[in-house]
Coordinates of C-alpha atoms in Angstrom, one line a residue:
M1 CA 72.4 121.8 120.6
T2 CA 71.3 118.1 119.5
H3 CA 72.5 115.7 122.1
P4 CA 75.3 113.4 120.7
L5 CA 73.3 110.2 121.2
L6 CA 70.2 111.4 119.6
A7 CA 72.5 112.7 116.6
L8 CA 74.2 109.1 116.4
W9 CA 70.9 107.5 116.5
R10 CA 69.7 109.6 113.4
Y11 CA 73.1 109.1 111.6
A12 CA 72.7 105.4 112.0
R13 CA 69.4 105.3 110.3
R14 CA 70.3 102.7 107.8
Y15 CA 71.5 100.5 110.6
R16 CA 68.3 100.7 112.8
P17 CA 66.9 97.2 111.8
R18 CA 70.2 95.5 112.6
I19 CA 70.3 97.6 116.0
L20 CA 66.9 96.3 116.7
L21 CA 67.7 92.8 116.1
A22 CA 70.9 93.1 118.1
A23 CA 68.8 94.5 121.0
L24 CA 66.3 91.6 120.8
L25 CA 69.1 89.0 121.0
T26 CA 70.7 90.8 124.1
T27 CA 67.3 90.8 125.8
L28 CA 66.8 87.1 125.2
N29 CA 70.5 86.5 126.3
K30 CA 69.7 88.4 129.7
A31 CA 66.5 86.4 130.2
A32 CA 68.3 83.5 129.6
D33 CA 70.9 84.5 131.6
V34 CA 68.9 85.1 134.5
A35 CA 66.9 81.6 134.2
P36 CA 69.7 79.5 136.0
E37 CA 69.4 81.4 139.2
L38 CA 65.6 80.7 139.1
L39 CA 66.2 77.0 138.3
I40 CA 68.5 76.9 141.5
G41 CA 65.6 77.8 143.6
V42 CA 63.3 75.2 141.7
A43 CA 65.8 72.5 142.5
V44 CA 66.0 73.4 146.3
D45 CA 62.3 73.5 146.3
V46 CA 62.3 69.9 144.7
V47 CA 64.8 68.7 147.2
V48 CA 62.9 70.1 150.3
R49 CA 59.5 69.7 149.2
G50 CA 59.4 66.7 147.1
G51 CA 55.9 65.8 145.8
D52 CA 54.6 69.3 147.0
S53 CA 57.3 71.1 144.7
F54 CA 56.4 73.8 142.0
V55 CA 57.7 71.1 139.3
S56 CA 55.6 68.3 140.7
S57 CA 52.5 70.4 140.9
L58 CA 53.1 72.0 137.3
L59 CA 54.2 68.7 135.6
G60 CA 52.8 66.0 137.7
V61 CA 56.1 64.2 138.1
E62 CA 56.3 62.6 141.3
S63 CA 59.8 61.2 141.5
R64 CA 62.2 63.8 143.1
Y65 CA 64.9 62.4 140.8
G66 CA 62.8 62.9 137.7
Q67 CA 61.9 66.3 138.6
L68 CA 65.6 67.2 139.1
V69 CA 65.9 65.8 135.5
V70 CA 63.4 68.1 134.2
V71 CA 65.2 71.2 136.1
A72 CA 68.8 70.1 134.6
A73 CA 66.9 69.7 131.1
A74 CA 65.5 73.3 131.5
N75 CA 68.9 74.5 132.9
A76 CA 70.7 73.1 129.8
L77 CA 68.2 74.7 127.4
A78 CA 68.6 78.0 129.2
W79 CA 72.5 77.6 128.7
V80 CA 72.2 76.8 125.0
V81 CA 69.9 79.8 124.4
E82 CA 72.3 82.0 126.5
S83 CA 75.2 80.9 124.4
V84 CA 73.6 81.1 120.9
T85 CA 72.1 84.5 121.5
D86 CA 75.4 85.7 123.0
Y87 CA 77.1 84.9 120.0
G88 CA 74.5 86.2 117.6
A89 CA 74.4 89.6 119.6
S90 CA 78.1 89.8 119.8
L91 CA 78.3 89.5 116.0
L92 CA 75.7 92.1 115.4
W93 CA 76.9 94.4 117.8
R94 CA 80.7 94.4 116.7
G95 CA 79.7 94.3 113.3
L96 CA 77.6 97.5 113.9
A97 CA 80.3 99.1 115.5
Q98 CA 82.8 98.5 112.8
S99 CA 80.2 99.5 110.1
V100 CA 79.3 102.8 111.9
E101 CA 82.9 103.4 112.5
H102 CA 83.8 103.0 108.8
D103 CA 80.9 105.3 107.7
A104 CA 81.5 107.8 110.2
R105 CA 85.3 108.0 109.2
L106 CA 84.6 108.1 105.3
D107 CA 81.8 110.5 105.6
T108 CA 83.8 112.8 107.8
Y109 CA 86.8 112.5 105.3
R110 CA 84.7 113.2 102.3
H111 CA 83.0 116.2 103.9
V112 CA 86.4 117.4 104.9
Q113 CA 87.8 117.0 101.4
G114 CA 84.7 119.2 100.0
L115 CA 85.8 122.1 102.3
E116 CA 87.6 125.0 100.8
V117 CA 91.1 125.5 100.7
S118 CA 91.1 128.5 103.1
W119 CA 89.5 126.2 105.9
F120 CA 92.8 123.9 105.8
E121 CA 94.8 127.0 106.1
D122 CA 93.3 128.0 109.1
T123 CA 92.9 124.5 110.7
S124 CA 95.4 122.1 112.0
S125 CA 95.8 118.9 110.0
G126 CA 96.7 117.1 113.1
S127 CA 93.4 118.0 114.8
V128 CA 91.5 116.8 111.7
V129 CA 93.5 113.5 111.8
S130 CA 92.8 113.1 115.4
V131 CA 88.8 113.3 114.7
L132 CA 89.1 111.0 111.7
N133 CA 91.4 108.3 113.6
D134 CA 91.0 108.7 117.6
D135 CA 87.7 109.9 118.1
V136 CA 86.0 107.6 115.4
N137 CA 88.0 104.9 117.3
Q138 CA 86.4 105.8 120.6
L139 CA 83.0 105.8 119.1
E140 CA 83.6 102.3 117.8
R141 CA 84.6 101.1 121.3
F142 CA 81.4 102.3 123.0
L143 CA 79.2 100.6 120.1
D144 CA 81.3 97.5 120.4
V145 CA 81.0 97.2 124.3
G146 CA 79.0 100.1 125.8
A147 CA 75.7 99.9 123.9
S148 CA 75.3 96.1 124.8
A149 CA 76.4 96.8 128.5
I150 CA 73.9 99.4 128.9
L151 CA 71.0 97.4 127.6
Q152 CA 72.0 94.3 129.7
V153 CA 71.8 96.4 132.8
F154 CA 68.4 97.7 132.1
W155 CA 67.1 94.2 131.2
N156 CA 68.9 92.7 134.3
I157 CA 66.9 95.2 136.5
V158 CA 63.6 94.6 134.8
L159 CA 63.8 91.0 134.8
V160 CA 65.1 90.6 138.4
G161 CA 62.8 93.2 139.6
A162 CA 59.9 91.1 138.2
V163 CA 61.0 88.0 140.1
F164 CA 61.2 90.2 143.4
A165 CA 57.9 91.7 142.7
A166 CA 56.0 88.4 142.4
T167 CA 57.8 87.1 145.6
S168 CA 57.8 89.8 148.2
L169 CA 57.0 93.5 147.9
Q170 CA 58.8 94.4 151.2
L171 CA 62.1 92.5 149.8
T172 CA 61.6 94.3 146.4
L173 CA 61.9 97.7 148.0
L174 CA 64.7 96.8 150.2
A175 CA 66.6 95.1 147.2
F176 CA 65.9 98.1 144.8
L177 CA 66.8 100.8 147.4
P178 CA 70.3 101.3 146.1
I179 CA 69.3 101.4 142.4
P180 CA 67.9 105.2 142.5
V181 CA 71.1 106.1 144.5
I182 CA 73.2 104.5 141.8
V183 CA 71.2 106.0 138.8
L184 CA 71.1 109.5 140.2
G185 CA 74.8 109.1 140.9
S186 CA 75.2 108.0 137.3
L187 CA 73.5 110.9 136.1
A188 CA 75.5 113.5 138.2
Y189 CA 78.8 111.6 137.2
Q190 CA 78.0 112.0 133.6
R191 CA 77.5 115.9 133.8
R192 CA 80.8 115.9 135.9
L193 CA 82.7 113.8 133.3
E194 CA 81.6 115.9 130.3
P195 CA 84.1 118.7 130.6
Y196 CA 86.9 116.2 131.8
Y197 CA 86.6 114.2 128.5
A198 CA 86.2 117.3 126.5
R199 CA 89.6 118.4 127.7
V200 CA 90.8 114.9 126.9
R201 CA 89.8 115.0 123.4
A202 CA 90.9 118.7 122.9
A203 CA 94.4 117.6 124.4
A204 CA 94.5 114.3 121.9
G205 CA 93.7 116.8 119.0
E206 CA 96.6 119.1 120.2
L207 CA 99.1 116.3 120.6
A208 CA 98.1 114.5 117.0
G209 CA 98.8 118.0 115.7
T210 CA 102.1 118.4 117.1
L211 CA 103.2 114.8 116.1
T212 CA 101.9 115.4 112.5
A213 CA 103.7 118.8 112.0
N214 CA 107.1 117.5 113.5
L215 CA 107.2 114.4 111.5
G216 CA 106.4 116.4 108.4
G217 CA 109.0 118.7 109.1
I218 CA 111.7 116.2 110.4
T219 CA 114.3 117.2 107.9
T220 CA 114.3 120.9 109.1
I221 CA 114.3 119.7 112.8
K222 CA 117.3 117.9 112.1
A223 CA 119.1 120.5 110.0
F224 CA 118.7 123.0 112.9
S225 CA 119.6 120.5 115.7
S226 CA 116.4 120.9 117.3
E227 CA 115.6 117.5 118.3
E228 CA 115.7 118.1 122.0
R229 CA 113.7 121.3 121.7
E230 CA 110.9 119.4 119.5
A231 CA 111.0 116.6 121.9
A232 CA 110.3 118.9 124.8
R233 CA 107.2 120.2 122.8
V234 CA 106.0 116.7 122.3
H235 CA 106.5 116.0 126.0
A236 CA 104.5 119.2 126.8
A237 CA 101.5 118.3 124.6
S238 CA 101.7 114.6 125.8
E239 CA 101.9 115.6 129.3
E240 CA 98.7 117.7 128.8
Y241 CA 97.0 114.8 127.4
R242 CA 98.2 112.6 130.4
L243 CA 96.9 115.2 132.9
A244 CA 93.7 115.5 131.1
N245 CA 93.1 111.6 131.2
R246 CA 94.4 111.4 134.8
D247 CA 91.7 113.9 135.9
A248 CA 89.2 112.0 134.0
I249 CA 90.3 108.4 135.3
R250 CA 90.6 109.8 139.0
F251 CA 87.1 111.0 139.0
S252 CA 85.6 108.1 137.1
S253 CA 87.3 105.6 139.1
A254 CA 85.6 106.8 142.3
F255 CA 82.2 105.5 140.7
V256 CA 82.7 101.8 141.6
P257 CA 83.5 101.9 145.1
L258 CA 80.3 104.1 145.6
I259 CA 78.4 101.6 143.8
R260 CA 79.9 98.7 145.9
M261 CA 78.6 100.4 149.2
A262 CA 75.1 100.9 147.7
I263 CA 75.1 97.0 146.7
L264 CA 76.2 96.2 150.2
V265 CA 73.2 97.6 151.6
G266 CA 70.6 95.9 149.3
F267 CA 72.4 92.4 149.7
T268 CA 72.6 92.8 153.4
A269 CA 68.7 93.6 153.6
T270 CA 67.7 90.7 151.5
L271 CA 69.9 88.5 153.3
L272 CA 68.5 89.4 156.9
L273 CA 65.0 90.2 156.0
G274 CA 64.7 87.3 153.8
G275 CA 66.0 85.2 156.2
K276 CA 63.8 86.2 159.2
L277 CA 60.7 85.6 156.6
V278 CA 62.0 82.0 156.1
L279 CA 62.3 81.6 159.8
D280 CA 58.9 82.8 160.6
G281 CA 57.4 80.6 157.8
D282 CA 56.3 83.4 155.5
L283 CA 59.1 82.5 152.5
E284 CA 59.8 79.3 151.2
V285 CA 63.6 78.3 151.3
G286 CA 63.7 77.8 147.7
L287 CA 62.5 81.6 147.0
Y288 CA 64.8 82.7 149.5
S289 CA 67.8 81.1 147.9
V290 CA 66.6 82.6 144.6
L291 CA 66.3 86.1 146.1
V292 CA 69.8 85.8 147.6
Y293 CA 71.3 85.0 144.2
M294 CA 68.9 87.4 142.5
T295 CA 70.2 90.4 144.7
Q296 CA 73.8 89.7 143.5
R297 CA 72.5 89.3 140.2
L298 CA 70.7 92.5 140.4
L299 CA 73.2 94.7 141.8
W300 CA 76.6 93.4 141.1
P301 CA 76.5 94.1 137.2
L302 CA 76.0 97.8 138.3
T303 CA 79.7 97.7 139.3
E304 CA 80.5 97.7 135.5
L305 CA 78.5 100.8 135.1
G306 CA 81.5 102.9 136.0
A307 CA 83.6 101.5 133.1
T308 CA 80.5 101.7 130.8
L309 CA 80.1 105.3 131.7
D310 CA 83.5 106.0 131.0
L311 CA 83.4 104.6 127.7
Y312 CA 80.1 106.4 127.1
Q313 CA 81.5 109.9 128.0
R314 CA 84.5 109.3 126.0
A315 CA 82.2 108.2 123.0
M316 CA 79.9 111.2 123.4
A317 CA 82.9 113.7 123.6
S318 CA 84.3 112.4 120.4
T319 CA 80.9 112.2 118.8
R320 CA 80.6 116.0 119.5
R321 CA 83.7 116.4 117.6
I322 CA 82.8 114.3 114.7
F323 CA 79.6 115.7 114.1
G324 CA 80.8 119.2 114.9
L325 CA 83.3 118.7 112.0
L326 CA 80.5 117.3 109.9
A327 CA 78.4 120.5 110.7
V328 CA 80.9 122.7 109.1
E329 CA 79.5 124.2 105.9
P330 CA 81.6 124.7 103.1
A331 CA 82.1 128.5 102.2
I332 CA 82.5 127.8 98.6
R333 CA 80.2 125.6 96.8
P334 CA 80.6 124.2 93.2
G335 CA 78.4 125.5 90.5
T336 CA 76.1 123.2 88.2
R337 CA 77.5 124.0 84.4
E338 CA 79.9 122.2 82.4
L339 CA 82.4 123.6 79.8
A340 CA 81.3 122.9 76.4
A341 CA 83.6 120.4 74.7
P342 CA 86.1 120.8 73.4
V343 CA 87.6 123.2 76.0
R344 CA 89.3 125.9 74.2
G345 CA 91.0 127.2 77.2
E346 CA 90.5 131.0 77.0
L347 CA 91.3 132.5 80.4
R348 CA 90.0 136.1 81.4
M349 CA 90.1 138.0 84.6
Q350 CA 88.0 141.4 84.9
G351 CA 88.2 143.8 87.7
V352 CA 89.4 141.0 90.1
R353 CA 89.6 142.0 93.8
F354 CA 90.6 139.5 96.3
G355 CA 92.2 139.1 99.8
Y356 CA 92.8 136.4 102.1
G357 CA 90.3 136.0 105.1
D358 CA 89.7 139.3 106.6
G359 CA 93.1 140.9 105.4
P360 CA 93.7 143.8 102.9
D361 CA 93.2 143.3 99.1
V362 CA 96.0 141.4 97.3
L363 CA 94.7 141.7 94.1
R364 CA 93.3 145.3 93.2
G365 CA 91.1 145.5 90.3
L366 CA 93.2 143.2 88.1
D367 CA 92.4 142.6 84.4
L368 CA 94.2 139.9 82.6
H369 CA 93.3 138.0 79.3
V370 CA 94.9 134.8 77.9
P371 CA 93.7 133.9 74.4
A372 CA 93.3 129.9 73.9
G373 CA 96.4 128.2 72.7
E374 CA 98.8 130.9 73.7
T375 CA 101.6 130.8 76.3
H376 CA 101.5 133.8 78.7
A377 CA 103.6 134.5 81.8
V378 CA 102.8 136.4 85.0
V379 CA 105.8 137.9 86.7
G380 CA 106.5 140.3 89.5
A381 CA 108.0 140.8 92.9
T382 CA 107.4 138.6 95.8
G383 CA 103.9 139.4 97.1
A384 CA 102.7 140.9 93.8
G385 CA 99.7 138.3 93.7
K386 CA 101.1 135.9 91.2
S387 CA 100.3 132.7 92.7
T388 CA 97.0 134.0 94.2
L389 CA 95.9 134.2 90.3
V390 CA 96.2 130.4 90.0
R391 CA 94.3 129.9 93.1
L392 CA 91.4 131.8 91.9
L393 CA 91.6 130.2 88.4
L394 CA 91.2 126.7 90.1
R395 CA 88.7 128.3 92.4
F396 CA 90.5 127.5 95.6
H397 CA 89.1 131.1 96.8
D398 CA 86.4 133.3 95.5
V399 CA 87.0 136.8 94.3
R400 CA 85.7 139.7 96.3
A401 CA 84.9 141.5 93.0
G402 CA 85.1 140.9 89.5
T403 CA 85.1 137.6 87.5
V404 CA 87.4 134.9 86.6
S405 CA 86.3 132.9 83.5
V406 CA 87.2 129.9 81.2
D407 CA 85.9 130.1 77.7
G408 CA 83.5 132.8 78.6
Q409 CA 82.2 130.9 81.7
D410 CA 82.5 132.4 85.3
V411 CA 84.2 129.8 87.2
R412 CA 81.8 130.0 90.1
S413 CA 79.0 128.7 87.7
L414 CA 81.1 125.5 86.9
T415 CA 81.5 122.1 88.7
Y416 CA 84.6 121.4 90.1
G417 CA 85.2 118.5 87.7
S418 CA 84.6 120.5 84.7
L419 CA 86.8 123.2 85.8
R420 CA 89.7 121.5 87.4
G421 CA 89.5 118.7 84.9
A422 CA 90.4 121.2 82.2
V423 CA 93.5 122.5 84.0
G424 CA 96.9 120.8 84.4
Y425 CA 98.5 122.2 87.7
V426 CA 102.2 122.1 88.3
A427 CA 102.9 123.6 91.8
Q428 CA 106.2 124.9 93.0
D429 CA 106.0 122.5 96.3
V430 CA 105.5 119.2 94.4
F431 CA 103.5 116.6 96.4
L432 CA 104.1 113.1 95.6
F433 CA 102.2 110.2 97.3
H434 CA 104.0 107.2 98.8
G435 CA 103.8 105.0 96.0
T436 CA 105.5 104.2 92.6
V437 CA 106.4 106.4 89.7
R438 CA 103.7 105.0 87.7
D439 CA 101.2 105.5 90.4
N440 CA 102.2 109.3 90.7
V441 CA 102.2 110.0 87.0
A442 CA 98.8 108.3 86.3
Y443 CA 97.2 109.9 89.5
G444 CA 94.9 112.4 87.4
R445 CA 94.2 109.4 84.9
P446 CA 94.3 106.1 86.9
D447 CA 93.1 104.0 83.9
A448 CA 96.1 105.4 81.7
S449 CA 98.0 102.7 79.7
D450 CA 101.7 102.0 80.5
A451 CA 102.5 103.6 77.0
E452 CA 100.5 106.7 77.8
V453 CA 102.6 106.9 81.2
R454 CA 105.8 106.5 79.3
R455 CA 104.8 109.1 76.5
A456 CA 103.8 112.0 79.3
A457 CA 107.1 111.0 81.1
E458 CA 109.0 111.5 77.6
L459 CA 107.4 114.9 77.1
A460 CA 108.3 116.0 80.6
E461 CA 112.0 114.7 79.9
A462 CA 111.4 112.6 83.0
A463 CA 112.0 109.3 81.0
P464 CA 115.7 109.0 81.2
F465 CA 115.9 109.2 85.0
V466 CA 113.0 107.1 85.6
E467 CA 114.2 104.3 83.3
A468 CA 117.6 104.5 85.3
L469 CA 116.0 103.9 88.6
P470 CA 116.2 100.5 90.3
E471 CA 112.7 99.4 89.2
G472 CA 111.9 101.7 86.4
Y473 CA 108.5 103.0 86.7
G474 CA 107.8 100.7 89.6
T475 CA 110.3 102.4 91.9
V476 CA 108.5 103.5 95.1
V477 CA 109.3 107.1 95.4
G478 CA 108.8 107.4 99.3
E479 CA 106.5 109.8 101.3
R480 CA 106.3 113.2 99.3
G481 CA 108.8 111.9 97.0
V482 CA 111.5 112.0 99.3
K483 CA 113.7 109.5 97.3
L484 CA 113.9 111.7 94.3
S485 CA 115.7 115.1 93.8
G486 CA 113.7 118.6 93.4
G487 CA 114.1 118.5 89.7
Q488 CA 113.0 114.8 89.3
R489 CA 110.0 115.5 91.4
Q490 CA 109.1 118.6 89.3
R491 CA 109.4 116.8 86.1
L492 CA 107.4 113.8 87.3
S493 CA 104.6 116.5 88.4
I494 CA 104.7 117.8 85.0
A495 CA 104.3 114.3 83.4
R496 CA 101.2 114.1 85.8
A497 CA 99.7 117.1 84.4
V498 CA 100.5 116.6 80.8
L499 CA 98.8 112.9 81.0
R500 CA 95.6 114.5 81.8
D501 CA 95.8 116.3 78.3
P502 CA 94.4 119.4 79.7
A503 CA 93.2 122.3 77.8
V504 CA 94.9 124.7 80.1
L505 CA 98.4 123.9 81.8
V506 CA 99.3 126.1 84.7
L507 CA 102.9 126.1 86.1
D508 CA 103.2 127.9 89.5
E509 CA 106.9 128.8 90.1
A510 CA 107.8 125.5 88.7
T511 CA 111.4 126.0 88.0
S512 CA 112.1 128.2 91.0
A513 CA 113.8 125.4 93.1
V514 CA 115.8 123.6 90.6
D515 CA 119.2 124.0 89.1
N516 CA 120.0 125.5 85.8
E517 CA 120.3 122.0 83.9
T518 CA 117.0 121.1 85.2
E519 CA 115.6 124.4 84.5
A520 CA 116.7 124.0 80.7
A521 CA 115.1 120.5 80.7
I522 CA 112.0 121.9 82.0
Q523 CA 112.0 124.7 79.5
R524 CA 112.4 122.2 76.6
S525 CA 109.7 119.9 77.9
L526 CA 107.5 122.9 78.2
A527 CA 108.0 123.6 74.5
H528 CA 106.7 120.1 73.7
V529 CA 103.6 119.9 76.0
G530 CA 102.6 123.4 75.4
E531 CA 101.7 122.8 71.8
G532 CA 97.9 123.1 71.2
R533 CA 96.9 124.2 74.6
T534 CA 96.9 127.2 76.7
V535 CA 99.8 127.7 79.0
L536 CA 99.9 129.9 81.9
V537 CA 103.2 130.4 83.7
I538 CA 103.8 132.0 87.1
A539 CA 107.5 132.6 87.2
H540 CA 110.1 134.4 89.3
R541 CA 113.0 133.6 87.0
L542 CA 112.6 135.5 83.9
S543 CA 114.8 133.6 81.8
T544 CA 112.0 130.7 81.8
V545 CA 109.5 133.2 80.3
R546 CA 111.3 135.1 77.8
D547 CA 109.5 133.2 74.9
A548 CA 106.2 133.7 76.1
D549 CA 103.5 135.3 73.7
R550 CA 102.8 137.8 76.4
I551 CA 104.3 138.6 79.7
W552 CA 102.1 140.1 82.4
V553 CA 103.9 142.3 85.0
L554 CA 102.3 142.5 88.4
E555 CA 103.0 145.3 91.0
H556 CA 100.8 145.6 94.4
G557 CA 98.1 143.6 93.0
R558 CA 97.6 145.4 89.7
V559 CA 99.2 144.9 86.2
A560 CA 101.9 147.3 85.8
E561 CA 102.6 146.5 82.2
S562 CA 102.4 143.7 79.8
G563 CA 104.0 142.7 76.4
T564 CA 106.6 140.5 74.9
H565 CA 110.0 139.9 76.3
D566 CA 111.5 142.4 73.8
E567 CA 109.1 145.0 74.1
L568 CA 109.1 145.2 77.9
V569 CA 112.8 145.3 77.9
G570 CA 112.8 147.9 75.4
A571 CA 110.2 150.1 77.5
G572 CA 112.8 150.4 80.3
G573 CA 109.9 149.8 83.1
L574 CA 109.5 147.5 85.8
Y575 CA 110.2 144.3 83.7
A576 CA 113.4 145.8 82.4
A577 CA 114.7 146.6 85.7
L578 CA 113.9 143.0 87.1
W579 CA 115.6 141.5 84.1
R580 CA 118.8 143.7 84.6
V581 CA 118.8 142.5 88.3
Q582 CA 118.5 138.9 87.3
T583 CA 121.3 139.3 84.6
G584 CA 123.8 140.8 86.6
E585 CA 123.5 144.0 84.4
A586 CA 122.2 146.5 87.1
A587 CA 125.2 145.3 89.5
H588 CA 127.6 145.7 86.4
E589 CA 126.6 149.2 85.9
G590 CA 126.7 150.0 89.5
D591 CA 130.3 149.2 89.5
T592 CA 131.3 150.9 86.4
A593 CA 129.6 154.1 87.7
G594 CA 131.6 153.7 90.9
R595 CA 135.0 153.6 89.2
P596 CA 137.0 156.7 88.6
A597 CA 137.2 157.9 85.0

């Protein structure tokens, strides 16, 4: 598997020029940062040696004060360069962090949106949200601070090492002695920290999943007085996250004290050996002062390596999860063909076999034909496969065998935009977004005019209650439409589907959860919106489909019978039995049969 850092470098290809510029500014910043320590030694050299100083021999300035003015000017220039490059590097690194974070979140979200519905059925939405939010944020924190810190440590070692090497090979070896220990220790810590932070990211996903699920089901939690039980579940998930972080922190925190001990060795060696060389006349006082400062400059920044390493490991664990999600290949890919305009809306299923996952077939050789412009209904007992037909029509899943076609075109050959753009879908479980009534009705056609939105609401018999709302079409419906009743949400869903003016209108149990009055209103609206288009109604309540041109009765994934309402009732088969149950005739006959003559 590709290392996450290499994968990140490949992913950020478009930002490489900015990365290189930021790296250059960081390098100049570190060079300017080291310069004042050198100038301290030069100043000491001026005071001690006077006319024989380095400045005097280089520039020919005799006056000691004049030499100090030169040193002060050089020091001021170094500070200005350091400040300017620090500002520029900070802007670039932080801008890069924000840009890469934005791209990673958007690209990952777009990729996830392109995955098939069955993937979402098998994956916790909380874990996906954790990747899109928490993991992307971890990556941003590292790019904001960690990348620059690692580069600064590198150049610090190189530049300070060059000063030592030009002064005393013996002191260079002693001052640099702790660095291999620190570097090897860092590599060892990286390997040891990986599983800790993998556990942290996994625990974060579990916690996010629990919170997302609980907030989505808050009404059910309250209805069953399960607040304490759910709080205990959140406590358990949060405790696992806390413990995972505790173990990682405990291990990573031990890094800095070990580095301090290594620094102590190098600093003490420079202090003692360098001092002896000065006393023996083998080293200038100015250089000695420079080396003492430089030893601290060389080694002390390494104490921050622990924090940087912590950021790095968290970021790499998150990067693995991000690119792992990006690597998920869609099991279903769109076709390349478009439906010929105008779309007629003829639907056909031939020999369709389908089952979910590795489970048994739900549909078993099903044949069904809906001519363009007609209203057909599909009924049957729970589990007969009614809603599965809709999922196959919209190509949320692919058949195991057989074909599903629109206007004679296999849905597998069509682009998603062409197929789903021709279908207006009204689900049993209506999803409204947190926004206004208008936003939700116009969701499929954001460019629709206010008059078109009102007309769609009128056709769906939603206009009267919408206009009675405090802000009318500007009323905010709340998350998932919680401020509206079930019937009101359903009618807005119909209006949303109608506004697209689709060739095919599909209603999947659209009246199963509404009262009789709302059902009657929806039936009236369907009589209006169904004109001139194909309508496929999936229904449990037979009263809603008795006027359909044809009714298909499913049993165990097959068509048991089909015909008009009157034909099916007269045939005395499965539909007639269902009709008697729903109208109460079966119960009435049972009561009559049980009475004494």
